[in-house]
mmCIF file with all atom_site columns, C-alpha atoms in Angstrom:
data_model
loop_
_atom_site.group_PDB
_atom_site.id
_atom_site.type_symbol
_atom_site.label_atom_id
_atom_site.label_alt_id
_atom_site.label_comp_id
_atom_site.label_asym_id
_atom_site.label_entity_id
_atom_site.label_seq_id
_atom_site.pdbx_PDB_ins_code
_atom_site.Cartn_x
_atom_site.Cartn_y
_atom_site.Cartn_z
_atom_site.occupancy
_atom_site.B_iso_or_equiv
_atom_site.pdbx_formal_charge
_atom_site.auth_seq_id
_atom_site.auth_comp_id
_atom_site.auth_asym_id
_atom_site.auth_atom_id
_atom_site.pdbx_PDB_model_num
ATOM 1  C CA . UNK A 1 1  ? 166.162 157.091 37.463 1.00 0.00 ? 1  UNK A CA 1
ATOM 2  C CA . UNK A 1 2  ? 162.204 156.942 37.034 1.00 0.00 ? 2  UNK A CA 1
ATOM 3  C CA . UNK A 1 3  ? 160.430 155.516 33.988 1.00 0.00 ? 3  UNK A CA 1
ATOM 4  C CA . UNK A 1 4  ? 159.050 158.063 31.750 1.00 0.00 ? 4  UNK A CA 1
ATOM 5  C CA . UNK A 1 5  ? 155.805 156.488 31.090 1.00 0.00 ? 5  UNK A CA 1
ATOM 6  C CA . UNK A 1 6  ? 156.619 155.777 27.287 1.00 0.00 ? 6  UNK A CA 1
ATOM 7  C CA . UNK A 1 7  ? 154.300 155.582 24.448 1.00 0.00 ? 7  UNK A CA 1
ATOM 8  C CA . UNK A 1 8  ? 151.988 152.722 25.667 1.00 0.00 ? 8  UNK A CA 1
ATOM 9  C CA . UNK A 1 9  ? 151.504 149.378 24.123 1.00 0.00 ? 9  UNK A CA 1
ATOM 10 C CA . UNK A 1 10 ? 151.579 151.081 20.762 1.00 0.00 ? 10 UNK A CA 1
ATOM 11 C CA . UNK A 1 11 ? 155.229 151.168 20.738 1.00 0.00 ? 11 UNK A CA 1
ATOM 12 C CA . UNK A 1 12 ? 155.724 147.413 21.589 1.00 0.00 ? 12 UNK A CA 1
ATOM 13 C CA . UNK A 1 13 ? 157.172 145.073 18.534 1.00 0.00 ? 13 UNK A CA 1
ATOM 14 C CA . UNK A 1 14 ? 155.885 141.598 18.495 1.00 0.00 ? 14 UNK A CA 1
ATOM 15 C CA . UNK A 1 15 ? 159.108 139.440 18.695 1.00 0.00 ? 15 UNK A CA 1
ATOM 16 C CA . UNK A 1 16 ? 160.154 135.538 19.331 1.00 0.00 ? 16 UNK A CA 1
ATOM 17 C CA . UNK A 1 17 ? 162.129 134.908 22.197 1.00 0.00 ? 17 UNK A CA 1
ATOM 18 C CA . UNK A 1 18 ? 164.460 131.808 22.275 1.00 0.00 ? 18 UNK A CA 1
ATOM 19 C CA . UNK A 1 19 ? 165.251 129.886 25.582 1.00 0.00 ? 19 UNK A CA 1
ATOM 20 C CA . UNK A 1 20 ? 167.071 127.045 26.121 1.00 0.00 ? 20 UNK A CA 1
ATOM 21 C CA . UNK A 1 21 ? 164.414 124.778 25.111 1.00 0.00 ? 21 UNK A CA 1
ATOM 22 C CA . UNK A 1 22 ? 161.377 126.578 23.943 1.00 0.00 ? 22 UNK A CA 1
ATOM 23 C CA . UNK A 1 23 ? 160.373 130.199 22.574 1.00 0.00 ? 23 UNK A CA 1
ATOM 24 C CA . UNK A 1 24 ? 157.654 132.514 22.998 1.00 0.00 ? 24 UNK A CA 1
ATOM 25 C CA . UNK A 1 25 ? 155.949 135.129 21.217 1.00 0.00 ? 25 UNK A CA 1
ATOM 26 C CA . UNK A 1 26 ? 156.488 138.300 23.034 1.00 0.00 ? 26 UNK A CA 1
ATOM 27 C CA . UNK A 1 27 ? 157.126 142.033 23.146 1.00 0.00 ? 27 UNK A CA 1
ATOM 28 C CA . UNK A 1 28 ? 160.357 144.115 22.642 1.00 0.00 ? 28 UNK A CA 1
ATOM 29 C CA . UNK A 1 29 ? 159.886 147.157 24.819 1.00 0.00 ? 29 UNK A CA 1
ATOM 30 C CA . UNK A 1 30 ? 163.320 148.752 24.312 1.00 0.00 ? 30 UNK A CA 1
ATOM 31 C CA . UNK A 1 31 ? 166.923 147.990 23.564 1.00 0.00 ? 31 UNK A CA 1
ATOM 32 C CA . UNK A 1 32 ? 169.798 148.656 26.200 1.00 0.00 ? 32 UNK A CA 1
ATOM 33 C CA . UNK A 1 33 ? 173.532 148.368 25.704 1.00 0.00 ? 33 UNK A CA 1
ATOM 34 C CA . UNK A 1 34 ? 173.494 144.801 26.526 1.00 0.00 ? 34 UNK A CA 1
ATOM 35 C CA . UNK A 1 35 ? 169.749 143.700 26.921 1.00 0.00 ? 35 UNK A CA 1
ATOM 36 C CA . UNK A 1 36 ? 166.679 143.773 25.610 1.00 0.00 ? 36 UNK A CA 1
ATOM 37 C CA . UNK A 1 37 ? 163.797 144.579 27.731 1.00 0.00 ? 37 UNK A CA 1
ATOM 38 C CA . UNK A 1 38 ? 161.104 142.015 26.851 1.00 0.00 ? 38 UNK A CA 1
ATOM 39 C CA . UNK A 1 39 ? 157.293 141.845 27.952 1.00 0.00 ? 39 UNK A CA 1
ATOM 40 C CA . UNK A 1 40 ? 156.372 138.230 28.390 1.00 0.00 ? 40 UNK A CA 1
ATOM 41 C CA . UNK A 1 41 ? 152.636 138.184 27.894 1.00 0.00 ? 41 UNK A CA 1
ATOM 42 C CA . UNK A 1 42 ? 150.143 135.801 29.498 1.00 0.00 ? 42 UNK A CA 1
ATOM 43 C CA . UNK A 1 43 ? 147.634 133.882 27.728 1.00 0.00 ? 43 UNK A CA 1
ATOM 44 C CA . UNK A 1 44 ? 144.749 134.307 27.100 1.00 0.00 ? 44 UNK A CA 1
ATOM 45 C CA . UNK A 1 45 ? 145.142 137.801 28.746 1.00 0.00 ? 45 UNK A CA 1
ATOM 46 C CA . UNK A 1 46 ? 148.256 139.283 27.094 1.00 0.00 ? 46 UNK A CA 1
ATOM 47 C CA . UNK A 1 47 ? 147.821 142.241 29.305 1.00 0.00 ? 47 UNK A CA 1
ATOM 48 C CA . UNK A 1 48 ? 149.146 140.065 32.398 1.00 0.00 ? 48 UNK A CA 1
ATOM 49 C CA . UNK A 1 49 ? 152.707 139.420 32.039 1.00 0.00 ? 49 UNK A CA 1
ATOM 50 C CA . UNK A 1 50 ? 156.346 139.649 33.248 1.00 0.00 ? 50 UNK A CA 1
ATOM 51 C CA . UNK A 1 51 ? 159.285 141.457 32.332 1.00 0.00 ? 51 UNK A CA 1
ATOM 52 C CA . UNK A 1 52 ? 162.423 140.040 31.396 1.00 0.00 ? 52 UNK A CA 1
ATOM 53 C CA . UNK A 1 53 ? 165.728 141.055 30.062 1.00 0.00 ? 53 UNK A CA 1
ATOM 54 C CA . UNK A 1 54 ? 167.689 139.219 28.006 1.00 0.00 ? 54 UNK A CA 1
ATOM 55 C CA . UNK A 1 55 ? 170.612 139.068 25.370 1.00 0.00 ? 55 UNK A CA 1
ATOM 56 C CA . UNK A 1 56 ? 169.884 140.370 21.685 1.00 0.00 ? 56 UNK A CA 1
ATOM 57 C CA . UNK A 1 57 ? 170.864 136.853 20.305 1.00 0.00 ? 57 UNK A CA 1
ATOM 58 C CA . UNK A 1 58 ? 167.626 135.450 21.833 1.00 0.00 ? 58 UNK A CA 1
ATOM 59 C CA . UNK A 1 59 ? 165.465 137.979 20.235 1.00 0.00 ? 59 UNK A CA 1
ATOM 60 C CA . UNK A 1 60 ? 164.069 137.629 16.840 1.00 0.00 ? 60 UNK A CA 1
ATOM 61 C CA . UNK A 1 61 ? 161.364 140.054 15.093 1.00 0.00 ? 61 UNK A CA 1
ATOM 62 C CA . UNK A 1 62 ? 157.940 138.288 14.180 1.00 0.00 ? 62 UNK A CA 1
ATOM 63 C CA . UNK A 1 63 ? 156.337 139.441 10.662 1.00 0.00 ? 63 UNK A CA 1
ATOM 64 C CA . UNK A 1 64 ? 153.261 140.335 12.245 1.00 0.00 ? 64 UNK A CA 1
ATOM 65 C CA . UNK A 1 65 ? 151.530 143.222 13.796 1.00 0.00 ? 65 UNK A CA 1
ATOM 66 C CA . UNK A 1 66 ? 150.907 143.938 17.187 1.00 0.00 ? 66 UNK A CA 1
ATOM 67 C CA . UNK A 1 67 ? 147.505 143.301 17.152 1.00 0.00 ? 67 UNK A CA 1
ATOM 68 C CA . UNK A 1 68 ? 147.845 139.689 15.185 1.00 0.00 ? 68 UNK A CA 1
ATOM 69 C CA . UNK A 1 69 ? 150.272 138.768 17.759 1.00 0.00 ? 69 UNK A CA 1
ATOM 70 C CA . UNK A 1 70 ? 147.433 139.556 20.581 1.00 0.00 ? 70 UNK A CA 1
ATOM 71 C CA . UNK A 1 71 ? 144.953 137.714 18.647 1.00 0.00 ? 71 UNK A CA 1
ATOM 72 C CA . UNK A 1 72 ? 146.993 134.596 18.531 1.00 0.00 ? 72 UNK A CA 1
ATOM 73 C CA . UNK A 1 73 ? 147.785 134.837 22.487 1.00 0.00 ? 73 UNK A CA 1
ATOM 74 C CA . UNK A 1 74 ? 144.025 135.274 23.135 1.00 0.00 ? 74 UNK A CA 1
ATOM 75 C CA . UNK A 1 75 ? 143.403 132.321 21.141 1.00 0.00 ? 75 UNK A CA 1
ATOM 76 C CA . UNK A 1 76 ? 145.617 130.277 23.453 1.00 0.00 ? 76 UNK A CA 1
ATOM 77 C CA . UNK A 1 77 ? 148.198 129.665 20.313 1.00 0.00 ? 77 UNK A CA 1
ATOM 78 C CA . UNK A 1 78 ? 145.334 128.160 17.820 1.00 0.00 ? 78 UNK A CA 1
ATOM 79 C CA . UNK A 1 79 ? 146.190 129.005 14.240 1.00 0.00 ? 79 UNK A CA 1
ATOM 80 C CA . UNK A 1 80 ? 149.914 129.432 14.581 1.00 0.00 ? 80 UNK A CA 1
ATOM 81 C CA . UNK A 1 81 ? 150.871 128.112 10.941 1.00 0.00 ? 81 UNK A CA 1
ATOM 82 C CA . UNK A 1 82 ? 152.103 131.840 10.278 1.00 0.00 ? 82 UNK A CA 1
ATOM 83 C CA . UNK A 1 83 ? 154.809 130.794 12.900 1.00 0.00 ? 83 UNK A CA 1
ATOM 84 C CA . UNK A 1 84 ? 156.211 128.006 11.052 1.00 0.00 ? 84 UNK A CA 1
ATOM 85 C CA . UNK A 1 85 ? 158.310 130.324 8.763  1.00 0.00 ? 85 UNK A CA 1
ATOM 86 C CA . UNK A 1 86 ? 159.857 131.926 11.647 1.00 0.00 ? 86 UNK A CA 1
ATOM 87 C CA . UNK A 1 87 ? 160.794 128.495 12.934 1.00 0.00 ? 87 UNK A CA 1
ATOM 88 C CA . UNK A 1 88 ? 162.129 127.219 9.640  1.00 0.00 ? 88 UNK A CA 1
ATOM 89 C CA . UNK A 1 89 ? 164.559 130.344 9.108  1.00 0.00 ? 89 UNK A CA 1
ATOM 90 C CA . UNK A 1 90 ? 165.762 130.392 12.825 1.00 0.00 ? 90 UNK A CA 1
ATOM 91 C CA . UNK A 1 91 ? 167.609 127.117 13.456 1.00 0.00 ? 91 UNK A CA 1
ATOM 92 C CA . UNK A 1 92 ? 168.198 128.091 17.177 1.00 0.00 ? 92 UNK A CA 1
ATOM 93 C CA . UNK A 1 93 ? 164.263 128.032 18.022 1.00 0.00 ? 93 UNK A CA 1
ATOM 94 C CA . UNK A 1 94 ? 162.773 124.417 17.541 1.00 0.00 ? 94 UNK A CA 1
ATOM 95 C CA . UNK A 1 95 ? 158.771 124.066 17.458 1.00 0.00 ? 95 UNK A CA 1
#
């Protein structure tokens, strides 16, 4: 089956993905039956990155717009204080 093309970057949802000992600001592309399709952006160029498929328990929503998340990545993570609330409420991810 070929990809349908989707609706582009505007449909990507900013999320935090927890890995074994770190977390990364990413974008949720789609939810499958047992996995979540995640775009892991690069920094400072968020339009260059990788796709990974993770279990839903590793993904948590961020209270930020897509543009806000992109700005954070382009600034190489500077001004990350808005993420401290996320780390405080998600004990599975440590800063």
